[in-house]
Amino acid sequence: MSTNNSKTNWGQFIPLVTVFFFWGFVAASNDILIPVFKKAFNLTQGQSQLVSLAFYIAYTVGSLIYLFISKSLKNDLINRIGYKNGLIYGLLISVVGTLFFIPAANNSSFILMISGLFIIGLGFSLLQIVANPLAIALGPKETGSQRLTLAGGINNFGTTVGPLIVSFAIFGVATAENTEASIESVKLPYLGLGIAFILVALLIKFSKLPQITAVVEEDTADAPDGHHRTSAFQYPQLVLGMIAIFVYVGVEVATASNLPAYMENDLGFETKDIAPYISLYWASLMIGRWGGAVEAFDVKAGTKKILRFLAPYLAFGVFLGVNAIAKHDLSPFYIYGAVILVMIAGDIMSKGNPAKMLLIFSSLGILALLLGMATTGMVSVYAFTSVGLFCSTLWPCIFALAINGLGKHTNQGSSYLIMMIMGGGIVSWLQGVLADMTNIHFSYIIGIVCFAYLAFYAIRVTGILKAQGISLDQIKNESGH
């Protein structure tokens, strides 16, 4: 399926990574909309989390629509339209969602607002289905995970700058006296986002990005243990992995989306001053992924050890740089450099083994949430924010563990895993409901339950794969660590 067997075609790859950037930009920007909508529409914390629910449930609905259309056509939809057109159509669907913000703002309608986010999410679901395999196709298969890691880093740059740009568009500069936002002020950034989607669609249309279509290969061996199975659901590593993806995306999104309410209600922050901390949370994923990406590069062992420390702090420097440009006070963030050392230590301890990394980082996530719940003030903020560090590399770990040994059912299994992104909306909503019943501080117990399952999965899937004769060293290579 590759367009170039010898080297990556970076000229074609660059237009593709703009899609990854906007995924992160919109997802993280939702965390700025939540407190704005909560005040403007007088919502409970649970109701405010409908913002996340509408956006992330769209991934599942979009995937189901995709499967239904493919079944009706008796042919994979992407095979019919091609990857390039798939990207363009996904962006145009998302444009329709941004247009909803015009009547929504004019009529002060919360329903229209979250409907717009839902449609943006539908477009993103098609982009998700297309962009990941296309990134692998634009070069040698053995460096496909390298390109996905790089694309993930661009995605996290979007999550870092998104809250800052949207907050600036709504509230103005950080030193402004404006602490409240009208619904009218939300309209401008999303109209700008719609224009950006159109420009990216045009860029892709006139780029040299090829109309690659997937090739379905028939395997004679479904799994190393010799069992020939008729469905991806017959593999326990996948079924348990689907739950793992659900709770992983859930804790990643819920921790950030409920953080503004905690900082406002318990710590007295103004809504306009929260954006840098939301940016830090999502930058934490960039910090962790840049560090984890070091293993994907073919460099000397000594150089790799240096880069393992340097890459995370380079990403941290990007965060500090964009916040300096936004004229935010950087003094509260310098201490976070010490927290990054904990993540680096966990990465070194894992030795690139995805199951071990999943177990170590899930355990660190539990400790971070317990510390956040047991403390107050900025210590608790840093503890909750550090969850981003410990979530940073879990997606490729879970994904690699879940699809290993599926043989010809690998593509089917991958589509089921993408459906479970809906956990980002459902877990956020559950935490919001629990916060209404108790308080925001205690509601983070939801995240501890999620991490506990991920630790269980790390242990259980190791036994499952060993029983099937699958080498964990092989999974290490395929996960890109």
Tab-separated table of C-alpha atoms in Angstrom:
chain	number	residue	atom	x	y	z
A	1	MET	CA	0.000	0.000	0.000
A	2	SER	CA	3.030	2.281	0.271
A	3	THR	CA	3.709	4.842	-2.388
A	4	ASN	CA	7.464	4.679	-1.845
A	5	ASN	CA	9.174	1.560	-0.576
A	6	SER	CA	12.548	3.180	0.075
A	7	LYS	CA	11.814	6.457	1.858
A	8	THR	CA	9.079	8.616	3.320
A	9	ASN	CA	7.502	11.131	0.937
A	10	TRP	CA	7.584	14.154	3.234
A	11	GLY	CA	6.133	16.453	0.560
A	12	GLN	CA	2.944	14.390	0.634
A	13	PHE	CA	3.082	13.858	4.407
A	14	ILE	CA	3.051	17.574	5.310
A	15	PRO	CA	-0.505	18.278	4.009
A	16	LEU	CA	-1.698	15.217	5.926
A	17	VAL	CA	-0.342	16.329	9.301
A	18	THR	CA	-2.428	19.514	9.154
A	19	VAL	CA	-5.411	17.202	9.744
A	20	PHE	CA	-3.758	15.821	12.894
A	21	PHE	CA	-3.152	19.399	14.073
A	22	PHE	CA	-6.836	20.319	13.835
A	23	TRP	CA	-7.938	17.180	15.683
A	24	GLY	CA	-5.930	18.333	18.656
A	25	PHE	CA	-6.866	21.987	18.250
A	26	VAL	CA	-10.621	21.363	18.430
A	27	ALA	CA	-10.530	18.632	21.089
A	28	ALA	CA	-8.548	20.769	23.550
A	29	SER	CA	-10.523	23.931	22.721
A	30	ASN	CA	-13.682	22.206	23.911
A	31	ASP	CA	-12.300	22.527	27.455
A	32	ILE	CA	-12.485	26.321	27.095
A	33	LEU	CA	-16.067	26.158	25.825
A	34	ILE	CA	-17.260	24.089	28.804
A	35	PRO	CA	-16.952	26.826	31.489
A	36	VAL	CA	-18.181	29.473	29.023
A	37	PHE	CA	-21.325	27.494	28.204
A	38	LYS	CA	-21.830	26.557	31.854
A	39	LYS	CA	-22.082	30.214	32.859
A	40	ALA	CA	-23.927	31.463	29.793
A	41	PHE	CA	-26.627	28.762	29.906
A	42	ASN	CA	-26.656	28.242	33.706
A	43	LEU	CA	-25.783	24.545	33.408
A	44	THR	CA	-24.892	21.988	36.050
A	45	GLN	CA	-21.453	20.384	35.808
A	46	GLY	CA	-23.020	17.228	34.366
A	47	GLN	CA	-24.925	19.218	31.741
A	48	SER	CA	-21.798	21.160	30.782
A	49	GLN	CA	-20.052	17.868	29.976
A	50	LEU	CA	-22.533	17.351	27.129
A	51	VAL	CA	-19.971	19.388	25.157
A	52	SER	CA	-17.482	16.525	25.423
A	53	LEU	CA	-20.197	13.884	25.045
A	54	ALA	CA	-21.539	15.376	21.805
A	55	PHE	CA	-18.060	15.655	20.278
A	56	TYR	CA	-16.715	12.227	21.200
A	57	ILE	CA	-19.882	10.195	20.679
A	58	ALA	CA	-19.773	11.470	17.082
A	59	TYR	CA	-16.705	9.284	16.500
A	60	THR	CA	-18.755	6.184	17.264
A	61	VAL	CA	-21.786	7.337	15.274
A	62	GLY	CA	-19.533	8.271	12.346
A	63	SER	CA	-17.809	4.870	12.433
A	64	LEU	CA	-21.173	3.082	12.470
A	65	ILE	CA	-22.399	5.156	9.518
A	66	TYR	CA	-19.176	4.328	7.701
A	67	LEU	CA	-19.658	0.587	8.299
A	68	PHE	CA	-23.326	0.776	7.227
A	69	ILE	CA	-22.489	2.585	3.971
A	70	SER	CA	-19.651	0.150	3.241
A	71	LYS	CA	-21.969	-2.800	3.804
A	72	SER	CA	-24.639	-1.257	1.585
A	73	LEU	CA	-22.063	-0.680	-1.173
A	74	LYS	CA	-20.646	-4.188	-0.626
A	75	ASN	CA	-17.298	-2.452	-0.781
A	76	ASP	CA	-15.194	-0.481	1.689
A	77	LEU	CA	-16.187	3.199	1.349
A	78	ILE	CA	-12.587	4.413	1.325
A	79	ASN	CA	-11.737	1.882	-1.377
A	80	ARG	CA	-14.556	3.453	-3.396
A	81	ILE	CA	-13.663	7.156	-2.942
A	82	GLY	CA	-9.931	6.969	-2.155
A	83	TYR	CA	-7.982	8.323	0.804
A	84	LYS	CA	-7.482	11.802	-0.642
A	85	ASN	CA	-11.192	12.376	-1.249
A	86	GLY	CA	-11.921	10.878	2.174
A	87	LEU	CA	-9.850	13.606	3.816
A	88	ILE	CA	-11.554	16.319	1.779
A	89	TYR	CA	-15.079	15.050	2.524
A	90	GLY	CA	-14.272	14.742	6.229
A	91	LEU	CA	-13.097	18.361	6.369
A	92	LEU	CA	-16.178	19.606	4.492
A	93	ILE	CA	-18.502	17.752	6.892
A	94	SER	CA	-16.722	19.520	9.754
A	95	VAL	CA	-17.209	22.873	7.982
A	96	VAL	CA	-20.981	22.308	8.165
A	97	GLY	CA	-20.608	21.865	11.929
A	98	THR	CA	-18.800	25.197	12.326
A	99	LEU	CA	-21.614	26.951	10.441
A	100	PHE	CA	-24.038	25.836	13.172
A	101	PHE	CA	-22.368	28.323	15.494
A	102	ILE	CA	-23.929	31.234	13.570
A	103	PRO	CA	-27.604	30.438	14.331
A	104	ALA	CA	-26.554	29.000	17.702
A	105	ALA	CA	-24.954	32.297	18.743
A	106	ASN	CA	-27.733	34.420	17.249
A	107	ASN	CA	-30.393	32.438	19.122
A	108	SER	CA	-28.332	31.616	22.240
A	109	SER	CA	-29.050	27.937	21.682
A	110	PHE	CA	-27.006	25.372	23.611
A	111	ILE	CA	-28.595	22.561	21.568
A	112	LEU	CA	-27.397	24.097	18.300
A	113	MET	CA	-23.933	24.649	19.797
A	114	ILE	CA	-23.412	21.008	20.757
A	115	SER	CA	-25.069	19.915	17.496
A	116	GLY	CA	-22.357	21.843	15.677
A	117	LEU	CA	-19.677	20.100	17.739
A	118	PHE	CA	-21.323	16.741	16.996
A	119	ILE	CA	-21.163	17.370	13.228
A	120	ILE	CA	-17.526	18.491	13.508
A	121	GLY	CA	-16.902	15.186	15.298
A	122	LEU	CA	-18.630	13.265	12.487
A	123	GLY	CA	-16.230	14.804	9.993
A	124	PHE	CA	-13.310	13.991	12.270
A	125	SER	CA	-14.398	10.341	12.478
A	126	LEU	CA	-13.981	10.014	8.705
A	127	LEU	CA	-10.637	11.811	8.922
A	128	GLN	CA	-9.559	9.403	11.668
A	129	ILE	CA	-10.434	6.353	9.568
A	130	VAL	CA	-8.463	7.714	6.606
A	131	ALA	CA	-5.468	9.546	8.068
A	132	ASN	CA	-3.891	6.819	10.226
A	133	PRO	CA	-3.477	4.194	7.474
A	134	LEU	CA	-2.535	6.924	4.968
A	135	ALA	CA	0.306	8.082	7.221
A	136	ILE	CA	1.624	4.517	7.180
A	137	ALA	CA	1.179	4.277	3.397
A	138	LEU	CA	3.357	7.311	2.629
A	139	GLY	CA	6.618	5.451	2.950
A	140	PRO	CA	8.206	2.184	4.081
A	141	LYS	CA	6.019	0.021	6.307
A	142	GLU	CA	8.800	-0.431	8.861
A	143	THR	CA	8.853	3.326	9.568
A	144	GLY	CA	5.062	3.702	9.602
A	145	SER	CA	4.909	3.959	13.406
A	146	GLN	CA	7.580	6.668	13.203
A	147	ARG	CA	5.344	8.766	10.966
A	148	LEU	CA	2.358	8.173	13.268
A	149	THR	CA	4.431	9.270	16.250
A	150	LEU	CA	5.420	12.453	14.417
A	151	ALA	CA	1.782	13.053	13.431
A	152	GLY	CA	0.823	12.566	17.088
A	153	GLY	CA	3.356	15.227	18.061
A	154	ILE	CA	1.759	17.656	15.605
A	155	ASN	CA	-1.646	16.722	17.044
A	156	ASN	CA	-0.412	17.635	20.506
A	157	PHE	CA	0.946	20.951	19.260
A	158	GLY	CA	-2.660	21.630	18.232
A	159	THR	CA	-3.886	20.703	21.717
A	160	THR	CA	-1.306	23.073	23.220
A	161	VAL	CA	-2.112	26.172	21.155
A	162	GLY	CA	-5.851	25.512	20.673
A	163	PRO	CA	-7.019	26.581	24.156
A	164	LEU	CA	-4.787	29.668	24.004
A	165	ILE	CA	-6.059	30.821	20.600
A	166	VAL	CA	-9.727	30.163	21.381
A	167	SER	CA	-9.403	31.822	24.787
A	168	PHE	CA	-7.792	34.877	23.162
A	169	ALA	CA	-10.582	35.039	20.563
A	170	ILE	CA	-13.230	34.891	23.303
A	171	PHE	CA	-11.675	36.944	26.108
A	172	GLY	CA	-8.933	38.986	24.451
A	173	VAL	CA	-5.410	39.356	25.858
A	174	ALA	CA	-4.577	37.796	29.208
A	175	THR	CA	-4.298	41.175	30.906
A	176	ALA	CA	-7.745	42.346	29.787
A	177	GLU	CA	-10.401	43.110	32.355
A	178	ASN	CA	-12.977	40.982	30.530
A	179	THR	CA	-13.682	37.885	32.629
A	180	GLU	CA	-17.022	36.892	31.135
A	181	ALA	CA	-17.819	35.713	27.638
A	182	SER	CA	-21.013	36.223	25.689
A	183	ILE	CA	-22.284	33.509	23.394
A	184	GLU	CA	-21.726	35.915	20.505
A	185	SER	CA	-17.984	35.858	21.225
A	186	VAL	CA	-17.868	32.089	20.588
A	187	LYS	CA	-19.060	32.543	17.008
A	188	LEU	CA	-15.904	34.188	15.648
A	189	PRO	CA	-13.306	31.483	16.479
A	190	TYR	CA	-15.470	28.726	15.014
A	191	LEU	CA	-16.161	30.662	11.836
A	192	GLY	CA	-12.407	31.084	11.554
A	193	LEU	CA	-12.016	27.356	12.112
A	194	GLY	CA	-14.472	26.640	9.292
A	195	ILE	CA	-12.464	28.828	6.930
A	196	ALA	CA	-9.297	26.999	7.990
A	197	PHE	CA	-10.943	23.637	7.238
A	198	ILE	CA	-11.827	24.849	3.734
A	199	LEU	CA	-8.274	26.057	3.134
A	200	VAL	CA	-6.840	22.709	4.270
A	201	ALA	CA	-9.314	20.869	2.010
A	202	LEU	CA	-8.119	23.002	-0.924
A	203	LEU	CA	-4.496	22.352	0.048
A	204	ILE	CA	-5.134	18.599	-0.009
A	205	LYS	CA	-7.139	18.831	-3.257
A	206	PHE	CA	-4.276	20.465	-5.146
A	207	SER	CA	-1.470	18.639	-3.345
A	208	LYS	CA	0.369	15.648	-4.756
A	209	LEU	CA	-1.193	13.441	-2.093
A	210	PRO	CA	-2.071	10.224	-3.959
A	211	GLN	CA	-5.488	8.579	-4.190
A	212	ILE	CA	-4.298	5.478	-2.362
A	213	THR	CA	-6.883	2.832	-1.583
A	214	ALA	CA	-6.527	0.042	0.916
A	215	VAL	CA	-5.622	-3.419	-0.244
A	216	VAL	CA	-7.280	-6.228	1.687
A	217	GLU	CA	-5.018	-9.239	1.903
A	218	GLU	CA	-6.327	-12.675	2.716
A	219	ASP	CA	-4.315	-14.350	5.426
A	220	THR	CA	-4.277	-18.076	5.891
A	221	ALA	CA	-3.208	-17.866	9.506
A	222	ASP	CA	-5.256	-15.658	11.797
A	223	ALA	CA	-3.077	-16.057	14.833
A	224	PRO	CA	0.212	-17.569	15.897
A	225	ASP	CA	-1.595	-20.225	17.949
A	226	GLY	CA	-3.079	-21.621	14.744
A	227	HIS	CA	-6.713	-20.895	15.600
A	228	HIS	CA	-8.749	-19.765	12.600
A	229	ARG	CA	-11.440	-17.396	13.838
A	230	THR	CA	-14.282	-15.792	11.961
A	231	SER	CA	-14.485	-12.454	13.809
A	232	ALA	CA	-12.228	-9.982	15.572
A	233	PHE	CA	-14.493	-10.342	18.607
A	234	GLN	CA	-13.143	-13.871	19.118
A	235	TYR	CA	-9.814	-12.440	20.272
A	236	PRO	CA	-9.813	-11.589	24.006
A	237	GLN	CA	-6.929	-9.127	23.629
A	238	LEU	CA	-9.155	-7.051	21.329
A	239	VAL	CA	-12.349	-7.227	23.405
A	240	LEU	CA	-10.508	-6.244	26.589
A	241	GLY	CA	-8.539	-3.697	24.537
A	242	MET	CA	-11.745	-2.014	23.367
A	243	ILE	CA	-12.654	-1.379	27.002
A	244	ALA	CA	-9.095	-0.161	27.582
A	245	ILE	CA	-9.343	2.392	24.753
A	246	PHE	CA	-12.742	3.507	26.113
A	247	VAL	CA	-11.433	4.190	29.630
A	248	TYR	CA	-8.086	5.550	28.399
A	249	VAL	CA	-9.677	8.238	26.209
A	250	GLY	CA	-12.201	8.720	29.009
A	251	VAL	CA	-9.689	9.545	31.734
A	252	GLU	CA	-7.574	11.624	29.349
A	253	VAL	CA	-10.495	13.856	28.344
A	254	ALA	CA	-12.416	13.863	31.646
A	255	THR	CA	-9.399	15.001	33.671
A	256	ALA	CA	-8.985	18.084	31.471
A	257	SER	CA	-12.650	18.890	30.861
A	258	ASN	CA	-13.501	18.929	34.576
A	259	LEU	CA	-10.360	20.854	35.557
A	260	PRO	CA	-11.801	24.341	34.751
A	261	ALA	CA	-14.719	23.807	37.150
A	262	TYR	CA	-12.343	22.673	39.907
A	263	MET	CA	-10.079	25.683	39.425
A	264	GLU	CA	-13.028	28.104	39.372
A	265	ASN	CA	-15.135	26.645	42.173
A	266	ASP	CA	-12.440	25.441	44.575
A	267	LEU	CA	-9.476	27.694	43.805
A	268	GLY	CA	-11.194	30.933	42.712
A	269	PHE	CA	-9.650	31.228	39.228
A	270	GLU	CA	-11.296	33.443	36.614
A	271	THR	CA	-12.429	31.590	33.487
A	272	LYS	CA	-10.080	33.615	31.273
A	273	ASP	CA	-7.048	32.616	33.405
A	274	ILE	CA	-7.571	28.865	33.098
A	275	ALA	CA	-6.459	28.510	29.451
A	276	PRO	CA	-2.697	28.237	30.207
A	277	TYR	CA	-3.344	25.307	32.564
A	278	ILE	CA	-5.530	23.529	30.020
A	279	SER	CA	-2.757	24.183	27.525
A	280	LEU	CA	-0.233	22.661	29.971
A	281	TYR	CA	-2.371	19.541	30.364
A	282	TRP	CA	-2.495	18.915	26.625
A	283	ALA	CA	1.142	19.965	26.249
A	284	SER	CA	1.920	17.205	28.747
A	285	LEU	CA	0.789	14.674	26.154
A	286	MET	CA	3.117	16.326	23.652
A	287	ILE	CA	5.948	16.187	26.202
A	288	GLY	CA	5.424	12.477	26.794
A	289	ARG	CA	5.016	11.597	23.111
A	290	TRP	CA	8.087	13.515	22.017
A	291	GLY	CA	10.039	11.591	24.640
A	292	GLY	CA	8.500	8.275	23.611
A	293	ALA	CA	9.226	8.954	19.948
A	294	VAL	CA	12.969	8.778	20.566
A	295	GLU	CA	12.870	4.953	20.437
A	296	ALA	CA	11.466	5.118	16.908
A	297	PHE	CA	14.638	6.692	15.509
A	298	ASP	CA	17.715	4.765	14.432
A	299	VAL	CA	20.428	6.560	16.390
A	300	LYS	CA	23.301	5.431	18.588
A	301	ALA	CA	22.488	4.231	22.101
A	302	GLY	CA	24.361	7.133	23.707
A	303	THR	CA	22.551	9.694	21.568
A	304	LYS	CA	19.235	8.028	22.328
A	305	LYS	CA	19.842	8.365	26.083
A	306	ILE	CA	20.509	12.076	25.677
A	307	LEU	CA	17.448	12.585	23.472
A	308	ARG	CA	15.277	10.721	25.960
A	309	PHE	CA	15.899	13.603	28.391
A	310	LEU	CA	16.186	16.392	25.837
A	311	ALA	CA	13.041	15.743	23.746
A	312	PRO	CA	10.508	16.135	26.616
A	313	TYR	CA	12.082	19.406	27.719
A	314	LEU	CA	12.145	20.642	24.134
A	315	ALA	CA	8.379	20.051	24.027
A	316	PHE	CA	8.062	21.817	27.404
A	317	GLY	CA	9.962	24.724	25.868
A	318	VAL	CA	7.383	24.887	23.055
A	319	PHE	CA	4.646	25.192	25.683
A	320	LEU	CA	6.506	27.966	27.490
A	321	GLY	CA	7.169	29.731	24.182
A	322	VAL	CA	3.570	29.863	23.000
A	323	ASN	CA	2.416	31.040	26.438
A	324	ALA	CA	5.096	33.740	26.440
A	325	ILE	CA	3.776	34.926	23.076
A	326	ALA	CA	0.274	34.969	24.594
A	327	LYS	CA	1.688	37.188	27.399
A	328	HIS	CA	0.864	34.728	30.187
A	329	ASP	CA	2.830	34.692	33.426
A	330	LEU	CA	5.237	31.738	33.137
A	331	SER	CA	6.429	31.659	36.760
A	332	PRO	CA	3.802	29.107	37.926
A	333	PHE	CA	4.971	26.572	35.326
A	334	TYR	CA	8.739	26.282	35.893
A	335	ILE	CA	8.300	23.818	38.764
A	336	TYR	CA	6.534	21.470	36.357
A	337	GLY	CA	9.955	20.668	34.931
A	338	ALA	CA	10.560	18.498	38.003
A	339	VAL	CA	7.317	16.574	37.399
A	340	ILE	CA	8.522	15.714	33.891
A	341	LEU	CA	11.439	13.800	35.449
A	342	VAL	CA	8.939	11.329	36.939
A	343	MET	CA	7.565	10.606	33.460
A	344	ILE	CA	11.074	10.151	32.043
A	345	ALA	CA	11.936	7.723	34.849
A	346	GLY	CA	8.799	5.695	34.087
A	347	ASP	CA	9.693	5.619	30.398
A	348	ILE	CA	13.197	4.328	31.175
A	349	MET	CA	11.830	1.668	33.545
A	350	SER	CA	9.480	0.343	30.850
A	351	LYS	CA	12.404	-0.438	28.508
A	352	GLY	CA	10.086	0.079	25.536
A	353	ASN	CA	7.797	-2.835	26.493
A	354	PRO	CA	4.212	-1.598	25.830
A	355	ALA	CA	2.632	-3.845	28.484
A	356	LYS	CA	5.151	-2.740	31.107
A	357	MET	CA	4.764	0.917	30.069
A	358	LEU	CA	0.977	0.627	30.316
A	359	LEU	CA	1.283	-0.821	33.825
A	360	ILE	CA	3.844	1.740	35.047
A	361	PHE	CA	2.101	4.793	33.599
A	362	SER	CA	-1.342	3.641	34.779
A	363	SER	CA	0.058	3.238	38.296
A	364	LEU	CA	1.612	6.717	38.114
A	365	GLY	CA	-1.746	8.059	36.885
A	366	ILE	CA	-3.462	6.595	39.949
A	367	LEU	CA	-0.847	8.169	42.245
A	368	ALA	CA	-1.235	11.550	40.509
A	369	LEU	CA	-5.025	11.545	40.946
A	370	LEU	CA	-4.762	10.403	44.575
A	371	LEU	CA	-2.314	13.247	45.248
A	372	GLY	CA	-4.632	15.725	43.532
A	373	MET	CA	-7.607	14.550	45.590
A	374	ALA	CA	-5.620	14.616	48.841
A	375	THR	CA	-4.281	18.164	48.381
A	376	THR	CA	-5.533	21.618	47.484
A	377	GLY	CA	-4.134	24.693	45.782
A	378	MET	CA	-1.508	24.544	43.069
A	379	VAL	CA	-0.179	21.173	44.228
A	380	SER	CA	-3.495	19.607	43.277
A	381	VAL	CA	-3.508	21.454	39.927
A	382	TYR	CA	-0.050	20.137	39.044
A	383	ALA	CA	-1.075	16.637	40.151
A	384	PHE	CA	-4.189	16.624	37.965
A	385	THR	CA	-2.248	18.181	35.072
A	386	SER	CA	0.441	15.498	35.271
A	387	VAL	CA	-2.185	12.928	34.247
A	388	GLY	CA	-1.498	14.188	30.723
A	389	LEU	CA	2.111	13.016	31.048
A	390	PHE	CA	1.040	9.533	32.087
A	391	CYS	CA	-1.625	9.264	29.365
A	392	SER	CA	0.782	10.420	26.655
A	393	THR	CA	2.025	7.073	25.330
A	394	LEU	CA	-0.872	4.803	26.297
A	395	TRP	CA	-2.735	4.924	22.961
A	396	PRO	CA	-0.013	3.153	20.922
A	397	CYS	CA	0.597	0.723	23.803
A	398	ILE	CA	-3.052	-0.334	24.007
A	399	PHE	CA	-3.518	-0.321	20.240
A	400	ALA	CA	-0.459	-2.520	19.616
A	401	LEU	CA	-1.421	-4.987	22.342
A	402	ALA	CA	-5.071	-5.176	21.243
A	403	ILE	CA	-4.567	-5.896	17.523
A	404	ASN	CA	-1.613	-8.251	17.777
A	405	GLY	CA	-2.383	-11.746	16.525
A	406	LEU	CA	-5.617	-10.763	14.734
A	407	GLY	CA	-4.265	-11.673	11.283
A	408	LYS	CA	-6.791	-10.894	8.535
A	409	HIS	CA	-9.131	-9.406	11.171
A	410	THR	CA	-6.656	-6.613	12.020
A	411	ASN	CA	-8.484	-3.871	10.036
A	412	GLN	CA	-11.815	-4.901	11.526
A	413	GLY	CA	-10.316	-4.811	15.005
A	414	SER	CA	-8.793	-1.393	14.378
A	415	SER	CA	-12.173	0.063	13.393
A	416	TYR	CA	-13.728	-1.285	16.604
A	417	LEU	CA	-10.984	0.338	18.668
A	418	ILE	CA	-11.589	3.720	16.990
A	419	MET	CA	-15.288	3.447	17.878
A	420	MET	CA	-14.362	3.350	21.552
A	421	ILE	CA	-13.097	6.945	21.410
A	422	MET	CA	-16.637	7.715	22.606
A	423	GLY	CA	-15.287	7.051	26.097
A	424	GLY	CA	-13.947	10.609	26.056
A	425	GLY	CA	-17.491	11.970	26.144
A	426	ILE	CA	-19.187	9.356	28.332
A	427	VAL	CA	-16.566	9.262	31.095
A	428	SER	CA	-16.428	13.096	31.156
A	429	TRP	CA	-20.189	13.217	31.540
A	430	LEU	CA	-20.142	10.578	34.298
A	431	GLN	CA	-17.520	12.542	36.195
A	432	GLY	CA	-19.601	15.711	35.795
A	433	VAL	CA	-22.697	13.950	37.164
A	434	LEU	CA	-20.695	12.600	40.111
A	435	ALA	CA	-19.360	16.121	40.735
A	436	ASP	CA	-22.943	17.424	40.943
A	437	MET	CA	-23.775	14.666	43.446
A	438	THR	CA	-20.627	15.219	45.554
A	439	ASN	CA	-17.966	17.756	44.492
A	440	ILE	CA	-15.404	18.257	41.719
A	441	HIS	CA	-12.502	17.205	43.921
A	442	PHE	CA	-13.999	13.816	44.772
A	443	SER	CA	-15.243	13.212	41.221
A	444	TYR	CA	-11.684	12.399	40.110
A	445	ILE	CA	-12.224	8.962	41.657
A	446	ILE	CA	-13.638	8.149	38.197
A	447	GLY	CA	-10.159	8.558	36.717
A	448	ILE	CA	-8.654	6.230	39.334
A	449	VAL	CA	-11.120	3.511	38.327
A	450	CYS	CA	-10.141	4.016	34.666
A	451	PHE	CA	-6.416	3.723	35.396
A	452	ALA	CA	-7.045	0.663	37.579
A	453	TYR	CA	-8.634	-1.110	34.613
A	454	LEU	CA	-5.699	-0.140	32.385
A	455	ALA	CA	-3.278	-1.649	34.918
A	456	PHE	CA	-5.397	-4.827	34.960
A	457	TYR	CA	-5.369	-4.943	31.149
A	458	ALA	CA	-1.579	-4.606	31.067
A	459	ILE	CA	-1.241	-7.690	33.264
A	460	ARG	CA	-4.048	-9.730	31.675
A	461	VAL	CA	-3.138	-9.107	28.033
A	462	THR	CA	0.459	-10.191	28.667
A	463	GLY	CA	-0.774	-13.639	29.645
A	464	ILE	CA	-3.224	-13.786	26.724
A	465	LEU	CA	-0.581	-12.964	24.132
A	466	LYS	CA	2.012	-15.307	25.606
A	467	ALA	CA	-0.572	-18.110	25.463
A	468	GLN	CA	-0.980	-17.366	21.742
A	469	GLY	CA	2.780	-17.551	21.229
A	470	ILE	CA	3.177	-13.821	20.515
A	471	SER	CA	6.521	-12.300	21.499
A	472	LEU	CA	6.379	-9.099	23.518
A	473	ASP	CA	9.581	-8.019	21.761
A	474	GLN	CA	7.636	-8.150	18.481
A	475	ILE	CA	4.928	-5.940	19.987
A	476	LYS	CA	7.614	-3.530	21.169
A	477	ASN	CA	8.768	-3.043	17.591
A	478	GLU	CA	5.252	-2.658	16.197
A	479	SER	CA	4.181	-0.113	18.826
A	480	GLY	CA	6.982	2.253	17.845
A	481	HIS	CA	8.696	2.327	21.245
